[in-house]
Amino acid sequence: MCSSLSAALNDFTNVQMTCSLNERKQFESTLNLLTSEVNKALTIAAKRIENKTYEQERTSLFASSSSARNRTNKFSSKKKVSNKRNVADSLTRTKRQMEQELSRVNDIAMAIEQDASSLHFISEEQKGLKSIMQNARGVLRQLSTQDMQEKAMIAVATLWFFSVALYCCWTRLPGFGLW
């Protein structure tokens, strides 16, 4: 049973190597708490087993028949085995739960890292697009100003053309003018 406990702890520490520092501290504290609880449970179980064997030896001394001795020995050995199995099963379940929790936390940490890198990429892209948009607005303002200047120049040129054409017609054609 102690070897299965140490194997479970070794597996837990191997899985723990892939986590971040804060997660490691959290899981180490959880592991220390679980280890102390398991040690307490093992100590209590050992005391109970010692007390039961003491009581069984005492009852066997005072028992009158050998059949009573055989029944208590069989019962106590079955109970010891079932206690050991229960503790081993409990430790196995705890180990399995801790591994599942570690894998879940690891998956969440990877998802958060992927999201953070995506957000960083999008932020950089947005900064680039923002500068492009500002440059485009400046260029559009320049084009709008040039368009207004060209419209004014066309209007002035058209006015100048018609005024020159009118002057030519007025001076060259007899009877076109007012006098």
PDB file of N, CA and C in Angstrom, residues 62-136:
ATOM      1  N   PHE A  62      -9.812 -15.878  26.143  1.00  0.00           N
ATOM      2  CA  PHE A  62     -10.956 -16.175  26.984  1.00  0.00           C
ATOM      3  C   PHE A  62     -12.000 -17.072  26.315  1.00  0.00           C
ATOM      4  N   ALA A  63     -11.838 -17.331  25.028  1.00  0.00           N
ATOM      5  CA  ALA A  63     -12.806 -18.167  24.320  1.00  0.00           C
ATOM      6  C   ALA A  63     -12.623 -19.616  24.741  1.00  0.00           C
ATOM      7  N   SER A  64     -13.704 -20.310  24.796  1.00  0.00           N
ATOM      8  CA  SER A  64     -13.634 -21.684  25.274  1.00  0.00           C
ATOM      9  C   SER A  64     -13.428 -22.673  24.141  1.00  0.00           C
ATOM     10  N   SER A  65     -13.881 -22.327  22.948  1.00  0.00           N
ATOM     11  CA  SER A  65     -13.760 -23.311  21.873  1.00  0.00           C
ATOM     12  C   SER A  65     -12.833 -22.778  20.781  1.00  0.00           C
ATOM     13  N   SER A  66     -12.305 -23.703  19.988  1.00  0.00           N
ATOM     14  CA  SER A  66     -11.392 -23.338  18.905  1.00  0.00           C
ATOM     15  C   SER A  66     -12.150 -22.754  17.713  1.00  0.00           C
ATOM     16  N   SER A  67     -13.435 -23.070  17.585  1.00  0.00           N
ATOM     17  CA  SER A  67     -14.223 -22.552  16.457  1.00  0.00           C
ATOM     18  C   SER A  67     -14.383 -21.036  16.580  1.00  0.00           C
ATOM     19  N   ALA A  68     -14.487 -20.543  17.779  1.00  0.00           N
ATOM     20  CA  ALA A  68     -14.600 -19.092  17.978  1.00  0.00           C
ATOM     21  C   ALA A  68     -13.311 -18.418  17.538  1.00  0.00           C
ATOM     22  N   ARG A  69     -12.186 -19.049  17.823  1.00  0.00           N
ATOM     23  CA  ARG A  69     -10.889 -18.489  17.402  1.00  0.00           C
ATOM     24  C   ARG A  69     -10.797 -18.432  15.885  1.00  0.00           C
ATOM     25  N   ASN A  70     -11.200 -19.510  15.220  1.00  0.00           N
ATOM     26  CA  ASN A  70     -11.125 -19.553  13.763  1.00  0.00           C
ATOM     27  C   ASN A  70     -12.018 -18.492  13.115  1.00  0.00           C
ATOM     28  N   ARG A  71     -13.203 -18.308  13.680  1.00  0.00           N
ATOM     29  CA  ARG A  71     -14.113 -17.305  13.114  1.00  0.00           C
ATOM     30  C   ARG A  71     -13.536 -15.901  13.253  1.00  0.00           C
ATOM     31  N   THR A  72     -12.997 -15.555  14.395  1.00  0.00           N
ATOM     32  CA  THR A  72     -12.462 -14.205  14.594  1.00  0.00           C
ATOM     33  C   THR A  72     -11.229 -13.980  13.725  1.00  0.00           C
ATOM     34  N   ASN A  73     -10.378 -15.002  13.563  1.00  0.00           N
ATOM     35  CA  ASN A  73      -9.190 -14.838  12.726  1.00  0.00           C
ATOM     36  C   ASN A  73      -9.574 -14.635  11.262  1.00  0.00           C
ATOM     37  N   LYS A  74     -10.546 -15.446  10.790  1.00  0.00           N
ATOM     38  CA  LYS A  74     -10.983 -15.294   9.409  1.00  0.00           C
ATOM     39  C   LYS A  74     -11.618 -13.925   9.204  1.00  0.00           C
ATOM     40  N   PHE A  75     -12.444 -13.515  10.165  1.00  0.00           N
ATOM     41  CA  PHE A  75     -13.137 -12.237  10.046  1.00  0.00           C
ATOM     42  C   PHE A  75     -12.142 -11.076  10.074  1.00  0.00           C
ATOM     43  N   SER A  76     -11.169 -11.146  10.970  1.00  0.00           N
ATOM     44  CA  SER A  76     -10.208 -10.044  11.079  1.00  0.00           C
ATOM     45  C   SER A  76      -9.320  -9.965   9.843  1.00  0.00           C
ATOM     46  N   SER A  77      -8.927 -11.103   9.281  1.00  0.00           N
ATOM     47  CA  SER A  77      -8.084 -11.059   8.085  1.00  0.00           C
ATOM     48  C   SER A  77      -8.878 -10.523   6.898  1.00  0.00           C
ATOM     49  N   LYS A  78     -10.159 -10.900   6.803  1.00  0.00           N
ATOM     50  CA  LYS A  78     -10.997 -10.369   5.729  1.00  0.00           C
ATOM     51  C   LYS A  78     -11.171  -8.864   5.889  1.00  0.00           C
ATOM     52  N   LYS A  79     -11.348  -8.435   7.124  1.00  0.00           N
ATOM     53  CA  LYS A  79     -11.550  -7.015   7.374  1.00  0.00           C
ATOM     54  C   LYS A  79     -10.269  -6.229   7.083  1.00  0.00           C
ATOM     55  N   LYS A  80      -9.117  -6.802   7.431  1.00  0.00           N
ATOM     56  CA  LYS A  80      -7.844  -6.136   7.130  1.00  0.00           C
ATOM     57  C   LYS A  80      -7.675  -5.973   5.625  1.00  0.00           C
ATOM     58  N   VAL A  81      -7.971  -7.027   4.910  1.00  0.00           N
ATOM     59  CA  VAL A  81      -7.841  -6.976   3.448  1.00  0.00           C
ATOM     60  C   VAL A  81      -8.811  -5.957   2.865  1.00  0.00           C
ATOM     61  N   SER A  82     -10.039  -5.954   3.365  1.00  0.00           N
ATOM     62  CA  SER A  82     -11.017  -4.993   2.833  1.00  0.00           C
ATOM     63  C   SER A  82     -10.617  -3.565   3.184  1.00  0.00           C
ATOM     64  N   ASN A  83     -10.050  -3.352   4.393  1.00  0.00           N
ATOM     65  CA  ASN A  83      -9.574  -2.016   4.764  1.00  0.00           C
ATOM     66  C   ASN A  83      -8.443  -1.570   3.842  1.00  0.00           C
ATOM     67  N   LYS A  84      -7.522  -2.482   3.569  1.00  0.00           N
ATOM     68  CA  LYS A  84      -6.406  -2.147   2.676  1.00  0.00           C
ATOM     69  C   LYS A  84      -6.921  -1.838   1.273  1.00  0.00           C
ATOM     70  N   ARG A  85      -7.875  -2.631   0.820  1.00  0.00           N
ATOM     71  CA  ARG A  85      -8.439  -2.386  -0.521  1.00  0.00           C
ATOM     72  C   ARG A  85      -9.156  -1.042  -0.572  1.00  0.00           C
ATOM     73  N   ASN A  86      -9.905  -0.733   0.486  1.00  0.00           N
ATOM     74  CA  ASN A  86     -10.625   0.538   0.525  1.00  0.00           C
ATOM     75  C   ASN A  86      -9.659   1.722   0.487  1.00  0.00           C
ATOM     76  N   VAL A  87      -8.595   1.633   1.258  1.00  0.00           N
ATOM     77  CA  VAL A  87      -7.607   2.716   1.264  1.00  0.00           C
ATOM     78  C   VAL A  87      -6.933   2.811  -0.098  1.00  0.00           C
ATOM     79  N   ALA A  88      -6.558   1.674  -0.659  1.00  0.00           N
ATOM     80  CA  ALA A  88      -5.915   1.680  -1.981  1.00  0.00           C
ATOM     81  C   ALA A  88      -6.859   2.224  -3.051  1.00  0.00           C
ATOM     82  N   ASP A  89      -8.128   1.818  -3.004  1.00  0.00           N
ATOM     83  CA  ASP A  89      -9.117   2.333  -3.961  1.00  0.00           C
ATOM     84  C   ASP A  89      -9.306   3.836  -3.799  1.00  0.00           C
ATOM     85  N   SER A  90      -9.355   4.272  -2.554  1.00  0.00           N
ATOM     86  CA  SER A  90      -9.519   5.707  -2.290  1.00  0.00           C
ATOM     87  C   SER A  90      -8.331   6.502  -2.837  1.00  0.00           C
ATOM     88  N   LEU A  91      -7.133   5.982  -2.614  1.00  0.00           N
ATOM     89  CA  LEU A  91      -5.932   6.658  -3.133  1.00  0.00           C
ATOM     90  C   LEU A  91      -5.916   6.663  -4.662  1.00  0.00           C
ATOM     91  N   THR A  92      -6.350   5.569  -5.257  1.00  0.00           N
ATOM     92  CA  THR A  92      -6.391   5.493  -6.720  1.00  0.00           C
ATOM     93  C   THR A  92      -7.394   6.501  -7.274  1.00  0.00           C
ATOM     94  N   ARG A  93      -8.561   6.593  -6.628  1.00  0.00           N
ATOM     95  CA  ARG A  93      -9.556   7.578  -7.067  1.00  0.00           C
ATOM     96  C   ARG A  93      -9.024   8.998  -6.908  1.00  0.00           C
ATOM     97  N   THR A  94      -8.376   9.255  -5.789  1.00  0.00           N
ATOM     98  CA  THR A  94      -7.805  10.588  -5.553  1.00  0.00           C
ATOM     99  C   THR A  94      -6.753  10.907  -6.602  1.00  0.00           C
ATOM    100  N   LYS A  95      -5.901   9.937  -6.898  1.00  0.00           N
ATOM    101  CA  LYS A  95      -4.868  10.140  -7.924  1.00  0.00           C
ATOM    102  C   LYS A  95      -5.514  10.422  -9.272  1.00  0.00           C
ATOM    103  N   ARG A  96      -6.524   9.644  -9.632  1.00  0.00           N
ATOM    104  CA  ARG A  96      -7.213   9.822 -10.906  1.00  0.00           C
ATOM    105  C   ARG A  96      -7.867  11.201 -10.977  1.00  0.00           C
ATOM    106  N   GLN A  97      -8.513  11.615  -9.892  1.00  0.00           N
ATOM    107  CA  GLN A  97      -9.150  12.932  -9.858  1.00  0.00           C
ATOM    108  C   GLN A  97      -8.120  14.049  -9.989  1.00  0.00           C
ATOM    109  N   MET A  98      -6.999  13.904  -9.315  1.00  0.00           N
ATOM    110  CA  MET A  98      -5.946  14.928  -9.398  1.00  0.00           C
ATOM    111  C   MET A  98      -5.371  14.985 -10.808  1.00  0.00           C
ATOM    112  N   GLU A  99      -5.184  13.840 -11.450  1.00  0.00           N
ATOM    113  CA  GLU A  99      -4.680  13.829 -12.825  1.00  0.00           C
ATOM    114  C   GLU A  99      -5.681  14.485 -13.772  1.00  0.00           C
ATOM    115  N   GLN A 100      -6.966  14.173 -13.578  1.00  0.00           N
ATOM    116  CA  GLN A 100      -7.992  14.794 -14.416  1.00  0.00           C
ATOM    117  C   GLN A 100      -8.028  16.301 -14.203  1.00  0.00           C
ATOM    118  N   GLU A 101      -7.915  16.714 -12.952  1.00  0.00           N
ATOM    119  CA  GLU A 101      -7.924  18.147 -12.644  1.00  0.00           C
ATOM    120  C   GLU A 101      -6.692  18.830 -13.231  1.00  0.00           C
ATOM    121  N   LEU A 102      -5.552  18.173 -13.138  1.00  0.00           N
ATOM    122  CA  LEU A 102      -4.331  18.741 -13.723  1.00  0.00           C
ATOM    123  C   LEU A 102      -4.436  18.858 -15.240  1.00  0.00           C
ATOM    124  N   SER A 103      -4.980  17.842 -15.880  1.00  0.00           N
ATOM    125  CA  SER A 103      -5.120  17.919 -17.335  1.00  0.00           C
ATOM    126  C   SER A 103      -6.127  18.997 -17.715  1.00  0.00           C
ATOM    127  N   ARG A 104      -7.194  19.135 -16.931  1.00  0.00           N
ATOM    128  CA  ARG A 104      -8.182  20.189 -17.206  1.00  0.00           C
ATOM    129  C   ARG A 104      -7.552  21.568 -17.035  1.00  0.00           C
ATOM    130  N   VAL A 105      -6.801  21.755 -15.958  1.00  0.00           N
ATOM    131  CA  VAL A 105      -6.136  23.039 -15.720  1.00  0.00           C
ATOM    132  C   VAL A 105      -5.105  23.305 -16.805  1.00  0.00           C
ATOM    133  N   ASN A 106      -4.395  22.267 -17.220  1.00  0.00           N
ATOM    134  CA  ASN A 106      -3.400  22.416 -18.283  1.00  0.00           C
ATOM    135  C   ASN A 106      -4.073  22.812 -19.590  1.00  0.00           C
ATOM    136  N   ASP A 107      -5.213  22.195 -19.904  1.00  0.00           N
ATOM    137  CA  ASP A 107      -5.962  22.558 -21.116  1.00  0.00           C
ATOM    138  C   ASP A 107      -6.450  23.999 -21.046  1.00  0.00           C
ATOM    139  N   ILE A 108      -6.932  24.390 -19.888  1.00  0.00           N
ATOM    140  CA  ILE A 108      -7.405  25.765 -19.714  1.00  0.00           C
ATOM    141  C   ILE A 108      -6.245  26.741 -19.862  1.00  0.00           C
ATOM    142  N   ALA A 109      -5.092  26.403 -19.281  1.00  0.00           N
ATOM    143  CA  ALA A 109      -3.926  27.284 -19.391  1.00  0.00           C
ATOM    144  C   ALA A 109      -3.490  27.422 -20.848  1.00  0.00           C
ATOM    145  N   MET A 110      -3.510  26.307 -21.593  1.00  0.00           N
ATOM    146  CA  MET A 110      -3.143  26.388 -23.015  1.00  0.00           C
ATOM    147  C   MET A 110      -4.145  27.230 -23.789  1.00  0.00           C
ATOM    148  N   ALA A 111      -5.435  27.078 -23.479  1.00  0.00           N
ATOM    149  CA  ALA A 111      -6.462  27.876 -24.164  1.00  0.00           C
ATOM    150  C   ALA A 111      -6.284  29.360 -23.857  1.00  0.00           C
ATOM    151  N   ILE A 112      -5.965  29.676 -22.614  1.00  0.00           N
ATOM    152  CA  ILE A 112      -5.742  31.076 -22.233  1.00  0.00           C
ATOM    153  C   ILE A 112      -4.515  31.629 -22.951  1.00  0.00           C
ATOM    154  N   GLU A 113      -3.456  30.834 -23.032  1.00  0.00           N
ATOM    155  CA  GLU A 113      -2.254  31.282 -23.741  1.00  0.00           C
ATOM    156  C   GLU A 113      -2.540  31.505 -25.222  1.00  0.00           C
ATOM    157  N   GLN A 114      -3.308  30.616 -25.836  1.00  0.00           N
ATOM    158  CA  GLN A 114      -3.664  30.782 -27.246  1.00  0.00           C
ATOM    159  C   GLN A 114      -4.516  32.035 -27.435  1.00  0.00           C
ATOM    160  N   ASP A 115      -5.472  32.247 -26.537  1.00  0.00           N
ATOM    161  CA  ASP A 115      -6.305  33.439 -26.633  1.00  0.00           C
ATOM    162  C   ASP A 115      -5.482  34.707 -26.436  1.00  0.00           C
ATOM    163  N   ALA A 116      -4.544  34.668 -25.499  1.00  0.00           N
ATOM    164  CA  ALA A 116      -3.697  35.837 -25.263  1.00  0.00           C
ATOM    165  C   ALA A 116      -2.838  36.138 -26.486  1.00  0.00           C
ATOM    166  N   SER A 117      -2.277  35.099 -27.109  1.00  0.00           N
ATOM    167  CA  SER A 117      -1.470  35.338 -28.310  1.00  0.00           C
ATOM    168  C   SER A 117      -2.328  35.848 -29.455  1.00  0.00           C
ATOM    169  N   SER A 118      -3.557  35.327 -29.580  1.00  0.00           N
ATOM    170  CA  SER A 118      -4.480  35.818 -30.613  1.00  0.00           C
ATOM    171  C   SER A 118      -4.828  37.278 -30.370  1.00  0.00           C
ATOM    172  N   LEU A 119      -5.111  37.621 -29.107  1.00  0.00           N
ATOM    173  CA  LEU A 119      -5.433  39.007 -28.783  1.00  0.00           C
ATOM    174  C   LEU A 119      -4.248  39.926 -29.036  1.00  0.00           C
ATOM    175  N   HIS A 120      -3.055  39.462 -28.716  1.00  0.00           N
ATOM    176  CA  HIS A 120      -1.855  40.264 -28.973  1.00  0.00           C
ATOM    177  C   HIS A 120      -1.687  40.491 -30.474  1.00  0.00           C
ATOM    178  N   PHE A 121      -1.877  39.446 -31.263  1.00  0.00           N
ATOM    179  CA  PHE A 121      -1.774  39.555 -32.717  1.00  0.00           C
ATOM    180  C   PHE A 121      -2.825  40.520 -33.255  1.00  0.00           C
ATOM    181  N   ILE A 122      -4.055  40.396 -32.776  1.00  0.00           N
ATOM    182  CA  ILE A 122      -5.138  41.272 -33.232  1.00  0.00           C
ATOM    183  C   ILE A 122      -4.859  42.717 -32.821  1.00  0.00           C
ATOM    184  N   SER A 123      -4.326  42.920 -31.629  1.00  0.00           N
ATOM    185  CA  SER A 123      -3.991  44.269 -31.170  1.00  0.00           C
ATOM    186  C   SER A 123      -2.935  44.908 -32.065  1.00  0.00           C
ATOM    187  N   GLU A 124      -1.895  44.128 -32.392  1.00  0.00           N
ATOM    188  CA  GLU A 124      -0.851  44.648 -33.285  1.00  0.00           C
ATOM    189  C   GLU A 124      -1.426  44.951 -34.666  1.00  0.00           C
ATOM    190  N   GLU A 125      -2.292  44.092 -35.141  1.00  0.00           N
ATOM    191  CA  GLU A 125      -2.910  44.294 -36.450  1.00  0.00           C
ATOM    192  C   GLU A 125      -3.787  45.544 -36.429  1.00  0.00           C
ATOM    193  N   GLN A 126      -4.511  45.741 -35.339  1.00  0.00           N
ATOM    194  CA  GLN A 126      -5.358  46.923 -35.222  1.00  0.00           C
ATOM    195  C   GLN A 126      -4.513  48.192 -35.195  1.00  0.00           C
ATOM    196  N   LYS A 127      -3.379  48.166 -34.500  1.00  0.00           N
ATOM    197  CA  LYS A 127      -2.505  49.345 -34.484  1.00  0.00           C
ATOM    198  C   LYS A 127      -2.027  49.668 -35.897  1.00  0.00           C
ATOM    199  N   GLY A 128      -1.663  48.629 -36.650  1.00  0.00           N
ATOM    200  CA  GLY A 128      -1.236  48.834 -38.032  1.00  0.00           C
ATOM    201  C   GLY A 128      -2.362  49.389 -38.884  1.00  0.00           C
ATOM    202  N   LEU A 129      -3.566  48.834 -38.726  1.00  0.00           N
ATOM    203  CA  LEU A 129      -4.716  49.320 -39.490  1.00  0.00           C
ATOM    204  C   LEU A 129      -5.095  50.742 -39.085  1.00  0.00           C
ATOM    205  N   LYS A 130      -4.908  51.081 -37.836  1.00  0.00           N
ATOM    206  CA  LYS A 130      -5.223  52.430 -37.366  1.00  0.00           C
ATOM    207  C   LYS A 130      -4.321  53.448 -38.052  1.00  0.00           C
ATOM    208  N   SER A 131      -3.026  53.141 -38.136  1.00  0.00           N
ATOM    209  CA  SER A 131      -2.105  54.070 -38.812  1.00  0.00           C
ATOM    210  C   SER A 131      -2.427  54.146 -40.307  1.00  0.00           C
ATOM    211  N   ILE A 132      -2.805  53.024 -40.907  1.00  0.00           N
ATOM    212  CA  ILE A 132      -3.175  53.029 -42.326  1.00  0.00           C
ATOM    213  C   ILE A 132      -4.421  53.889 -42.529  1.00  0.00           C
ATOM    214  N   MET A 133      -5.398  53.756 -41.622  1.00  0.00           N
ATOM    215  CA  MET A 133      -6.626  54.551 -41.726  1.00  0.00           C
ATOM    216  C   MET A 133      -6.326  56.036 -41.574  1.00  0.00           C
ATOM    217  N   GLN A 134      -5.446  56.409 -40.657  1.00  0.00           N
ATOM    218  CA  GLN A 134      -5.093  57.814 -40.490  1.00  0.00           C
ATOM    219  C   GLN A 134      -4.407  58.347 -41.745  1.00  0.00           C
ATOM    220  N   ASN A 135      -3.512  57.557 -42.327  1.00  0.00           N
ATOM    221  CA  ASN A 135      -2.855  57.963 -43.573  1.00  0.00           C
ATOM    222  C   ASN A 135      -3.878  58.096 -44.700  1.00  0.00           C
ATOM    223  N   ALA A 136      -4.819  57.179 -44.772  1.00  0.00           N
ATOM    224  CA  ALA A 136      -5.850  57.220 -45.815  1.00  0.00           C
ATOM    225  C   ALA A 136      -6.730  58.457 -45.643  1.00  0.00           C
TER     226      ALA A 136
END
